[in-house]
PDB file of N, CA, C and O in Angstrom:
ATOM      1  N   UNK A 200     137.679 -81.548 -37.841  1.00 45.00           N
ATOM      2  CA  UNK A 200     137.562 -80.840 -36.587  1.00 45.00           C
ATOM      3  C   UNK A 200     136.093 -80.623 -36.221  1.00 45.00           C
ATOM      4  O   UNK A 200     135.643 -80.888 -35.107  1.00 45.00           O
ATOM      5  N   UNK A 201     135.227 -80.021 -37.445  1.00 51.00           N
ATOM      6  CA  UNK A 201     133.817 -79.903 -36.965  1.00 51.00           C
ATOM      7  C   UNK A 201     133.032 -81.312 -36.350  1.00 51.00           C
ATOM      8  O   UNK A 201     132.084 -81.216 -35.570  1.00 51.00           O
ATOM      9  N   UNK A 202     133.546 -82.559 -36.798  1.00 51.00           N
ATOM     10  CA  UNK A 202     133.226 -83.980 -36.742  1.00 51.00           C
ATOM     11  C   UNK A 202     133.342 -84.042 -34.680  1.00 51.00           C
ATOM     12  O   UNK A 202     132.664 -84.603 -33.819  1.00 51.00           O
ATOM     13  N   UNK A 203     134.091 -83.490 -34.661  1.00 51.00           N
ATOM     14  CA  UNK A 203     134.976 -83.915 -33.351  1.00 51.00           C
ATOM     15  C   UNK A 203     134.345 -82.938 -32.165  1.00 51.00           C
ATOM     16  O   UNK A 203     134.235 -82.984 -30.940  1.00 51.00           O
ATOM     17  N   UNK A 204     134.068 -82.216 -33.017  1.00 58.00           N
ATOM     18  CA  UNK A 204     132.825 -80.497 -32.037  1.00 58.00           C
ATOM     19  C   UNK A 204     131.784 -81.274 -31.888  1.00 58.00           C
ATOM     20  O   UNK A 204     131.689 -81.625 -30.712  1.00 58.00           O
ATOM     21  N   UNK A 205     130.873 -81.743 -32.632  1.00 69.00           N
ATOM     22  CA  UNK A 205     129.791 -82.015 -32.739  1.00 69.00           C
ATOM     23  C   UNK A 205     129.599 -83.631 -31.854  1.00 69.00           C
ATOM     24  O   UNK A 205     128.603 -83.928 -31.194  1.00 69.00           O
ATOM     25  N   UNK A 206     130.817 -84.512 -32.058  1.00 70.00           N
ATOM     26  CA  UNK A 206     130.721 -85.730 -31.192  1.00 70.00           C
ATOM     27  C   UNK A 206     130.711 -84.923 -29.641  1.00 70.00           C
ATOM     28  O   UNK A 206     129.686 -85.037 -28.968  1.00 70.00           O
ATOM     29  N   UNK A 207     131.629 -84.279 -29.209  1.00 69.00           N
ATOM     30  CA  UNK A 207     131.537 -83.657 -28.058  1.00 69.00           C
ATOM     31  C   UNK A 207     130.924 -83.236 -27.695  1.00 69.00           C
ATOM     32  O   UNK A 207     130.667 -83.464 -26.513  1.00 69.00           O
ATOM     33  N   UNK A 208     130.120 -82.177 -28.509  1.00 74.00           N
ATOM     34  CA  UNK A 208     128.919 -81.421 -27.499  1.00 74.00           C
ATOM     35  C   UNK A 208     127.837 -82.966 -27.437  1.00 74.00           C
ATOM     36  O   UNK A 208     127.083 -83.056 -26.468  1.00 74.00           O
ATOM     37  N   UNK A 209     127.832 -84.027 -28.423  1.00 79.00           N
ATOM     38  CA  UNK A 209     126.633 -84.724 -28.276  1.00 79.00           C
ATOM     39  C   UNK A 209     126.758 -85.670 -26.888  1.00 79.00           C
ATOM     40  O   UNK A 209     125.864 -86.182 -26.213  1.00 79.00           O
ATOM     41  N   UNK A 210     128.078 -85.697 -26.745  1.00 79.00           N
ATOM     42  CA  UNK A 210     128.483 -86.166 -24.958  1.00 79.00           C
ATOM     43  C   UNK A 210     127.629 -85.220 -23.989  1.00 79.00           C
ATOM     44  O   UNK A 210     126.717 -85.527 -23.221  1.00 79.00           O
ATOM     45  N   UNK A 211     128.243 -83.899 -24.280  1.00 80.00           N
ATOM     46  CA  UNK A 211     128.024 -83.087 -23.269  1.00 80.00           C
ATOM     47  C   UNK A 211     126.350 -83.062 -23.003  1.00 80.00           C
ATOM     48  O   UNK A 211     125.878 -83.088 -21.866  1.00 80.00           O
ATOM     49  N   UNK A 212     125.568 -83.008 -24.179  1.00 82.00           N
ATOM     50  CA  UNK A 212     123.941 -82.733 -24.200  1.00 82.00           C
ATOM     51  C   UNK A 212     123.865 -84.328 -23.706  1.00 82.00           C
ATOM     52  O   UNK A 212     123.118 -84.385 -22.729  1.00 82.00           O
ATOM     53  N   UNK A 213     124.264 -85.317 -23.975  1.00 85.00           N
ATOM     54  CA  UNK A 213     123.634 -86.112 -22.822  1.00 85.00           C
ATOM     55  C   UNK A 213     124.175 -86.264 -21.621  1.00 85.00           C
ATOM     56  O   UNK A 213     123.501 -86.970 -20.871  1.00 85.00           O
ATOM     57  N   UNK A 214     125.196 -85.827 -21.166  1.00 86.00           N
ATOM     58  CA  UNK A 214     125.302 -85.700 -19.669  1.00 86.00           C
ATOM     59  C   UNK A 214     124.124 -84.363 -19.044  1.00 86.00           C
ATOM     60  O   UNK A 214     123.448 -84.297 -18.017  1.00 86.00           O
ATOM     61  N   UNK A 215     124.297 -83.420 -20.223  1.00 85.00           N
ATOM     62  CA  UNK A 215     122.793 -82.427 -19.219  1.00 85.00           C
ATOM     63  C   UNK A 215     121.840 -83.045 -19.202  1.00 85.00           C
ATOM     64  O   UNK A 215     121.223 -83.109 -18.139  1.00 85.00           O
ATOM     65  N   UNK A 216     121.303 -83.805 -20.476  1.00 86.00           N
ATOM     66  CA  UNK A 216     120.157 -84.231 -20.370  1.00 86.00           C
ATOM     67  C   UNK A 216     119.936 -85.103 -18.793  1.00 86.00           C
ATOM     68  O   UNK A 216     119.259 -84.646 -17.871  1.00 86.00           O
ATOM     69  N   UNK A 217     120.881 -86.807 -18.741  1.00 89.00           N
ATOM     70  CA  UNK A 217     121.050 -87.153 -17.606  1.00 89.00           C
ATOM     71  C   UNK A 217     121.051 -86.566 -16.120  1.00 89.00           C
ATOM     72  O   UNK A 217     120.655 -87.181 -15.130  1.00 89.00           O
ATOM     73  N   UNK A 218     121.639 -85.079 -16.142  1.00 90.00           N
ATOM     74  CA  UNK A 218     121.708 -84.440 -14.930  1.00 90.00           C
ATOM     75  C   UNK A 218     119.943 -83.736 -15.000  1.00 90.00           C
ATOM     76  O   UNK A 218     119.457 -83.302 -13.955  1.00 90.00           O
ATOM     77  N   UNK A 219     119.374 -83.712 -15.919  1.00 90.00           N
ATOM     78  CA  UNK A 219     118.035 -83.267 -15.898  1.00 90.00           C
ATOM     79  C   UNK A 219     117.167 -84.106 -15.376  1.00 90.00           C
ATOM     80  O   UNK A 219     116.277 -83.903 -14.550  1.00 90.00           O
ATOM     81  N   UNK A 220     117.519 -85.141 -15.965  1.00 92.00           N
ATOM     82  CA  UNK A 220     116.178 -86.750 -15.898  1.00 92.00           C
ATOM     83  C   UNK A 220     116.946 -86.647 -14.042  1.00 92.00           C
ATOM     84  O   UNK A 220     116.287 -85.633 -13.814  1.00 92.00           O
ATOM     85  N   UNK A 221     117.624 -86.839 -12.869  1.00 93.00           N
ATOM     86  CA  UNK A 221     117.727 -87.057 -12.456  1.00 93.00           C
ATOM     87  C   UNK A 221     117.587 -86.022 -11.459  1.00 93.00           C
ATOM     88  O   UNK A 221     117.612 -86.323 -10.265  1.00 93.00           O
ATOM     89  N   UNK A 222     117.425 -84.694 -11.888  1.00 92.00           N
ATOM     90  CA  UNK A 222     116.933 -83.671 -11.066  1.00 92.00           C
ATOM     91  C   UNK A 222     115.071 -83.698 -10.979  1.00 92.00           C
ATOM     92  O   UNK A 222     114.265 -83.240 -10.170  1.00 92.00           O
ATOM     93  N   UNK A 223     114.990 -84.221 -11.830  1.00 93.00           N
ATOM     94  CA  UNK A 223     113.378 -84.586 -12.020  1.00 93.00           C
ATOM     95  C   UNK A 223     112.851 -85.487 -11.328  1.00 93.00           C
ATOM     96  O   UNK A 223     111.697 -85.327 -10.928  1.00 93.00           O
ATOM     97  N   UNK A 224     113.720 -86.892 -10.959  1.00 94.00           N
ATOM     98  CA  UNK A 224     113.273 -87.942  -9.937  1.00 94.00           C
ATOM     99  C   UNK A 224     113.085 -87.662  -8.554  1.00 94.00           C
ATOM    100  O   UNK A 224     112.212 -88.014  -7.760  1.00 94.00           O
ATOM    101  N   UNK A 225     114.613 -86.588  -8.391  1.00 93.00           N
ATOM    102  CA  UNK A 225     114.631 -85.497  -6.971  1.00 93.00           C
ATOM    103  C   UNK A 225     113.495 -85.037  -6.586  1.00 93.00           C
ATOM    104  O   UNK A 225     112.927 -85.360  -5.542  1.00 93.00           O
ATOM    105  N   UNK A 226     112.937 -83.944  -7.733  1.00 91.00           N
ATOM    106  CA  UNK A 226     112.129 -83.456  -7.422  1.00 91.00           C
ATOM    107  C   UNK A 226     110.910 -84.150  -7.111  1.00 91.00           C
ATOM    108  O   UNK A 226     110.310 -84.069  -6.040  1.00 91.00           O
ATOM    109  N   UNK A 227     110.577 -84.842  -8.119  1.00 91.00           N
ATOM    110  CA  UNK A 227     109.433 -85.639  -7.692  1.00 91.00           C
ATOM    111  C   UNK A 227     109.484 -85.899  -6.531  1.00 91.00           C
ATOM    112  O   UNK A 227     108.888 -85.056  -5.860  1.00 91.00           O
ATOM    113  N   UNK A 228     110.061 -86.929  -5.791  1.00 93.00           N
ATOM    114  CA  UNK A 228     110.137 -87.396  -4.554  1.00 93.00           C
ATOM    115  C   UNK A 228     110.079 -86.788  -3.532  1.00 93.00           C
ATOM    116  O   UNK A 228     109.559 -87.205  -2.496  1.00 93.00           O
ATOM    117  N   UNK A 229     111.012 -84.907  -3.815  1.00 91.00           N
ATOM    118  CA  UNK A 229     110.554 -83.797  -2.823  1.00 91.00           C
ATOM    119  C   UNK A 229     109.128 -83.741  -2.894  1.00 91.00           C
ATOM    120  O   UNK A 229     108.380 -84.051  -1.967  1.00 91.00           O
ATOM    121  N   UNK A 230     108.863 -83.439  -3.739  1.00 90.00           N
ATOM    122  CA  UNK A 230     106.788 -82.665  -4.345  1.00 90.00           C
ATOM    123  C   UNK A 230     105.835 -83.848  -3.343  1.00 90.00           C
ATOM    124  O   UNK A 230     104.906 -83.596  -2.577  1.00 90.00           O
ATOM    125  N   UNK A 231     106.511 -85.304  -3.711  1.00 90.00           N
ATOM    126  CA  UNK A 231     105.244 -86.276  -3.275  1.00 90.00           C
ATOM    127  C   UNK A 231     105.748 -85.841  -1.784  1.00 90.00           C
ATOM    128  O   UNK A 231     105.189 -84.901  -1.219  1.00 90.00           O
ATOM    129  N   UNK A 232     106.823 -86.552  -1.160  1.00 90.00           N
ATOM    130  CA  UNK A 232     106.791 -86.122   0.126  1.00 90.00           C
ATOM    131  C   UNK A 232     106.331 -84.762   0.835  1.00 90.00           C
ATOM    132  O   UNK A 232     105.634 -84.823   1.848  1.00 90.00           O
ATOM    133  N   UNK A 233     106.748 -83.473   0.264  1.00 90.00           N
ATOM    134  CA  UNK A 233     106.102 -82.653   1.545  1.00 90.00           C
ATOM    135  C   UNK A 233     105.199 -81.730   0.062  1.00 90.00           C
ATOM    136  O   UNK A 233     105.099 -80.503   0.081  1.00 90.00           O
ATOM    137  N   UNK A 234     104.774 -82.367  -0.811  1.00 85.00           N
ATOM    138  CA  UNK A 234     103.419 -81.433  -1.086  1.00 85.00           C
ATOM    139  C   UNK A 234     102.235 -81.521  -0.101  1.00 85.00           C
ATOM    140  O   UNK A 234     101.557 -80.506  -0.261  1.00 85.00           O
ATOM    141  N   UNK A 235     101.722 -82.294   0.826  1.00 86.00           N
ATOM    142  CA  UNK A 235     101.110 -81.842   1.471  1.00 86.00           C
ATOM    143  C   UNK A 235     101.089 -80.963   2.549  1.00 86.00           C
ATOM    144  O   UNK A 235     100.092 -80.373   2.964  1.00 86.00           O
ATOM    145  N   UNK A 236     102.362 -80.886   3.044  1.00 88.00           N
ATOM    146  CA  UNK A 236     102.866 -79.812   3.889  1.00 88.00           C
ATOM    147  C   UNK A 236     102.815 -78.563   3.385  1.00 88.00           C
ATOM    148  O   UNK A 236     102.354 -77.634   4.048  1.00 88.00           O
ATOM    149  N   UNK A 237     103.339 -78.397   2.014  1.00 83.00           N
ATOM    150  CA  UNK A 237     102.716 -76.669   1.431  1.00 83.00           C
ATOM    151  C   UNK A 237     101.752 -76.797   0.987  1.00 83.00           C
ATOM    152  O   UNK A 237     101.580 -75.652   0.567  1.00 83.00           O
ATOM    153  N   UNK A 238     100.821 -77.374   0.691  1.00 88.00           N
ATOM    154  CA  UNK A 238      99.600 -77.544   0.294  1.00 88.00           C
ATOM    155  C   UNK A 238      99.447 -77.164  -1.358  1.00 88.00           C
ATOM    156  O   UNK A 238      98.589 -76.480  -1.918  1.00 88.00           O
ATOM    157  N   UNK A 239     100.643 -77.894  -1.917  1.00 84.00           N
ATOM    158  CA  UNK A 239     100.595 -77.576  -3.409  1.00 84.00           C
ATOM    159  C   UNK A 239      99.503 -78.575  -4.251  1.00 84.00           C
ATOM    160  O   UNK A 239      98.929 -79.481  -3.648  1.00 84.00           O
ATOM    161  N   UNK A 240      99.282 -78.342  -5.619  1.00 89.00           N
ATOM    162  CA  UNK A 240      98.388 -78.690  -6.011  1.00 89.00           C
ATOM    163  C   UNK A 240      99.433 -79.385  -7.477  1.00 89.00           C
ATOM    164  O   UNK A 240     100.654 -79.313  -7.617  1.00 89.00           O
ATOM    165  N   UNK A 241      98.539 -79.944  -8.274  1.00 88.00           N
ATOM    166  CA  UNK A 241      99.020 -81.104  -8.732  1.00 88.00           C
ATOM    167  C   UNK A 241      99.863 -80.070 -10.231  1.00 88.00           C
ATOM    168  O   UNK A 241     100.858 -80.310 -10.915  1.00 88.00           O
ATOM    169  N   UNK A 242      99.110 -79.194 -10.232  1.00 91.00           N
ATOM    170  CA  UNK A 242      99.741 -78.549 -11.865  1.00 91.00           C
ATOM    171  C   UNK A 242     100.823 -78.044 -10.807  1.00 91.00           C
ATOM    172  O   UNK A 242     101.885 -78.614 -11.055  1.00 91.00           O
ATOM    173  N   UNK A 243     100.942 -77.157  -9.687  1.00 91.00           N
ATOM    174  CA  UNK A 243     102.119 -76.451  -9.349  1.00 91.00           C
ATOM    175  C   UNK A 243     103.391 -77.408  -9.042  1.00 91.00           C
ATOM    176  O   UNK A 243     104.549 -77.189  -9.400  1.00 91.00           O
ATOM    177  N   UNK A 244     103.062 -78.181  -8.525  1.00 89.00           N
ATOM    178  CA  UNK A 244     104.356 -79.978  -8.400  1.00 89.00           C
ATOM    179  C   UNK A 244     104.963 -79.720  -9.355  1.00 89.00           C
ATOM    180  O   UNK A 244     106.108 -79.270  -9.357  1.00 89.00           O
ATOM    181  N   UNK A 245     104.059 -80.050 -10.639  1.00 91.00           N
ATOM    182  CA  UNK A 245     104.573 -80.315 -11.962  1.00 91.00           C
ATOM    183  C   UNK A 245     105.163 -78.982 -12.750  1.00 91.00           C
ATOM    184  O   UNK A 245     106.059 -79.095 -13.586  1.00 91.00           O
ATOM    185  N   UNK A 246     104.583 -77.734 -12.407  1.00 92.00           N
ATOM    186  CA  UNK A 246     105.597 -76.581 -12.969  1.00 92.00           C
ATOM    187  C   UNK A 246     106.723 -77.121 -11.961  1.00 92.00           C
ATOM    188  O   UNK A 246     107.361 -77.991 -12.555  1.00 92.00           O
ATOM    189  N   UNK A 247     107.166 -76.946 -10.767  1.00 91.00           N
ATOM    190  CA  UNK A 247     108.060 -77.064  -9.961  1.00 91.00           C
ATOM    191  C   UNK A 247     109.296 -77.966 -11.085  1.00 91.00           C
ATOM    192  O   UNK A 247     110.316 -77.565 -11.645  1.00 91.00           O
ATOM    193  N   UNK A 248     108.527 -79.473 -11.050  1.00 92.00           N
ATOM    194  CA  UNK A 248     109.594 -80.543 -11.472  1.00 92.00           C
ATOM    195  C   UNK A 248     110.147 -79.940 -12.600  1.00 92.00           C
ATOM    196  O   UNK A 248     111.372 -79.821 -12.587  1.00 92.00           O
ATOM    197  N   UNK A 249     109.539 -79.531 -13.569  1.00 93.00           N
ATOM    198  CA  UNK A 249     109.699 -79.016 -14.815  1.00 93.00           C
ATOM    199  C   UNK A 249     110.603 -77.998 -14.979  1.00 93.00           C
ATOM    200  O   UNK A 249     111.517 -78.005 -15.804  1.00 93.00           O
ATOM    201  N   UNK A 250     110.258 -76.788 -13.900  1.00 93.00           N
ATOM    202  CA  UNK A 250     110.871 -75.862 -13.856  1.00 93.00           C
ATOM    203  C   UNK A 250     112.567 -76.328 -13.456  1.00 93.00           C
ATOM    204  O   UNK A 250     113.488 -75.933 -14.171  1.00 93.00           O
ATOM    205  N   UNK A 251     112.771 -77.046 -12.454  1.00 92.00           N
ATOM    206  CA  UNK A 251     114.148 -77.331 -11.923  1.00 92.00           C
ATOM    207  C   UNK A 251     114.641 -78.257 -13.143  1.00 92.00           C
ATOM    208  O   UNK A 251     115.699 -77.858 -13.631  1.00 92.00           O
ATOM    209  N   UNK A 252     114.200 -79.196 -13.628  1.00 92.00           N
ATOM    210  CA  UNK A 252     114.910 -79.854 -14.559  1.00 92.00           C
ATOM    211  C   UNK A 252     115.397 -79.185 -15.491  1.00 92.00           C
ATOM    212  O   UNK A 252     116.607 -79.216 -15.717  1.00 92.00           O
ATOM    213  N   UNK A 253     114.210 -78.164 -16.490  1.00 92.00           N
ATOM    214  CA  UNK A 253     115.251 -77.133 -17.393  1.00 92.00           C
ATOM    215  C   UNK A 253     116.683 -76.537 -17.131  1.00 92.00           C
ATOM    216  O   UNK A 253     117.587 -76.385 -17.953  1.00 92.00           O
ATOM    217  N   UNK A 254     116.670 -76.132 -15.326  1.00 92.00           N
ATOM    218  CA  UNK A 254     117.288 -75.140 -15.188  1.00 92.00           C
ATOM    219  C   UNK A 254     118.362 -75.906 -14.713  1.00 92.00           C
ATOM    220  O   UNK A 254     119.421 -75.311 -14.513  1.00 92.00           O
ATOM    221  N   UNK A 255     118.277 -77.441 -14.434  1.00 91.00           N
ATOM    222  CA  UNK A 255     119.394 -77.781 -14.082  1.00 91.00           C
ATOM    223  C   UNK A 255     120.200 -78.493 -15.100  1.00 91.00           C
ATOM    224  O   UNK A 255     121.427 -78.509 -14.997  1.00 91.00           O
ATOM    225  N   UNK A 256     119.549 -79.123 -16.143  1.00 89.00           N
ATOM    226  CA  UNK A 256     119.858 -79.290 -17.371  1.00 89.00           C
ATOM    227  C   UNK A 256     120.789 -78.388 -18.715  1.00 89.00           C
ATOM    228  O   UNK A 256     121.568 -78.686 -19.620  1.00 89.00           O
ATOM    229  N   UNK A 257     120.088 -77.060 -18.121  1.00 88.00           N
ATOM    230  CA  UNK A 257     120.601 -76.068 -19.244  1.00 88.00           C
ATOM    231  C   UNK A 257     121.864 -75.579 -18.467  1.00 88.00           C
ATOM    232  O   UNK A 257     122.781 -75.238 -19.213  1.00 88.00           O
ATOM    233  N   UNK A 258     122.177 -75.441 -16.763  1.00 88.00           N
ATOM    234  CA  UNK A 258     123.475 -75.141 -16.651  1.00 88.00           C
ATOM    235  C   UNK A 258     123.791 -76.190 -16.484  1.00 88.00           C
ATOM    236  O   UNK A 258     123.330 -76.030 -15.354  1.00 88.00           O
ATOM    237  N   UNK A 259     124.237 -77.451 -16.472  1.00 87.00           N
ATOM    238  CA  UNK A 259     125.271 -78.354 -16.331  1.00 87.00           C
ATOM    239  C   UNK A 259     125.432 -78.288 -18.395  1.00 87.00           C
ATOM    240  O   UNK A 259     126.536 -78.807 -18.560  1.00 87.00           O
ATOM    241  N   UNK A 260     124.948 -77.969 -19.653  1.00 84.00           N
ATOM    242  CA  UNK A 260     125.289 -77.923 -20.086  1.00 84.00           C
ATOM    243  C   UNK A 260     125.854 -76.856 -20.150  1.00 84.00           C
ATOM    244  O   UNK A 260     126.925 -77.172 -20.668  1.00 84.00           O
ATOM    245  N   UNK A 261     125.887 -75.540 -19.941  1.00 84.00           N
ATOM    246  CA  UNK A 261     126.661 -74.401 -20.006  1.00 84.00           C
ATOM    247  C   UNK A 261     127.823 -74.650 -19.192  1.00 84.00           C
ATOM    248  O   UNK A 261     128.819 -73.955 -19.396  1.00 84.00           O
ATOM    249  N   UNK A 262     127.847 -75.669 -18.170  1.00 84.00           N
ATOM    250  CA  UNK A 262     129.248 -75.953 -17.596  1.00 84.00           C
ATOM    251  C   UNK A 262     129.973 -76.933 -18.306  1.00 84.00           C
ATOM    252  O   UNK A 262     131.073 -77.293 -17.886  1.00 84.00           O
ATOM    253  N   UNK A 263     129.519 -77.372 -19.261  1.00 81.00           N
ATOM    254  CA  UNK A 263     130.142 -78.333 -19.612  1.00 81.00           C
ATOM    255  C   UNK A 263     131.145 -78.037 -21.045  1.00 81.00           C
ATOM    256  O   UNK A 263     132.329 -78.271 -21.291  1.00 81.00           O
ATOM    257  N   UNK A 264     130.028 -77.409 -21.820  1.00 77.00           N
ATOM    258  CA  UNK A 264     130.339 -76.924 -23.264  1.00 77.00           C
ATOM    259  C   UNK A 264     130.533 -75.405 -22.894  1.00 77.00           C
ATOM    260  O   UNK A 264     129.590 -74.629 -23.048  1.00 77.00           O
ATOM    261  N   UNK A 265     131.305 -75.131 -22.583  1.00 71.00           N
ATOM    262  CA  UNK A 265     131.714 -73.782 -22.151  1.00 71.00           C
ATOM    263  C   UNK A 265     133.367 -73.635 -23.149  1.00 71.00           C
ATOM    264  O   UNK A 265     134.442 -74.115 -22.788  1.00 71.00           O
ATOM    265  N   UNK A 266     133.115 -72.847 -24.421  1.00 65.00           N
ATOM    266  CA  UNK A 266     134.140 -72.728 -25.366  1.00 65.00           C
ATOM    267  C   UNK A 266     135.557 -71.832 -24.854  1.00 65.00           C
ATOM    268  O   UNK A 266     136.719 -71.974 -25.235  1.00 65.00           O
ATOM    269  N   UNK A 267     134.990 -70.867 -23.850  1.00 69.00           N
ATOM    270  CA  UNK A 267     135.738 -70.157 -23.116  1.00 69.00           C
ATOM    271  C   UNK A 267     136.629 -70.557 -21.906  1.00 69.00           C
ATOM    272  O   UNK A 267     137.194 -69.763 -21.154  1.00 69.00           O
ATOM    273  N   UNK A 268     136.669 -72.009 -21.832  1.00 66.00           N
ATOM    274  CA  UNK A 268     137.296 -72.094 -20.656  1.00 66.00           C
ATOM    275  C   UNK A 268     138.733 -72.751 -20.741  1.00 66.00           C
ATOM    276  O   UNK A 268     139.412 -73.153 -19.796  1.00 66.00           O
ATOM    277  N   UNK A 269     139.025 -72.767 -22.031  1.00 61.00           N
ATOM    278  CA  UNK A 269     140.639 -73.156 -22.654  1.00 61.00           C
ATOM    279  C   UNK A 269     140.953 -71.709 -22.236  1.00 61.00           C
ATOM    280  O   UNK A 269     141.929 -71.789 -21.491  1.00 61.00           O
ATOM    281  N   UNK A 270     140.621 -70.564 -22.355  1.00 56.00           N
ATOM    282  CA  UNK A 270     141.102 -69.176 -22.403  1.00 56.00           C
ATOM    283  C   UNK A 270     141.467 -68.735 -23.978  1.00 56.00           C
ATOM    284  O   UNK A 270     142.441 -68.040 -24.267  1.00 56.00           O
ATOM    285  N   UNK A 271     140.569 -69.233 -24.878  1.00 54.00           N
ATOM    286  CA  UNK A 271     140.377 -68.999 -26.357  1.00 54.00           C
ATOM    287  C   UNK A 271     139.887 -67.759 -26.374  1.00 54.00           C
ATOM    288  O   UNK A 271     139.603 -67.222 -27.445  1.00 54.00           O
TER     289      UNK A 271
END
């Protein structure tokens, strides 16, 4: 059973990961296009990208591997 936990969550951590790498291309492409319109600077882009990828990464895994949602 633990064999079968551990294959699963390793699905689940690469579908967040994937939903991360691809919130990161987003972003990029937002930052290059209208960073000159807010007049951001090259470290704040990059907190930006960084920042959204964690956060979109860490909940699509909390939606995913969510132990509570059998109603256990």
């Amino acid at each position: 059973m633990g064999a079968l936990d551990s294959e699963i969550y390793s699905e689940y951590n690469s579908k967040a990961l994937t939903a991360g790498f691809y919130a990161a291309i987003q972003m990029g492409l937002l930052v290059y296009c209208f960073g000159d319109f807010f007049n951001l600077s090259v470290r704040m882009g990059a907190l930006i990208i960084v920042t959204v990828t964690v956060l979109i990464s860490e909940i699509r895994r909390l939606l995913l591997y969510n132990p509570y949602k059998d109603g256990k």
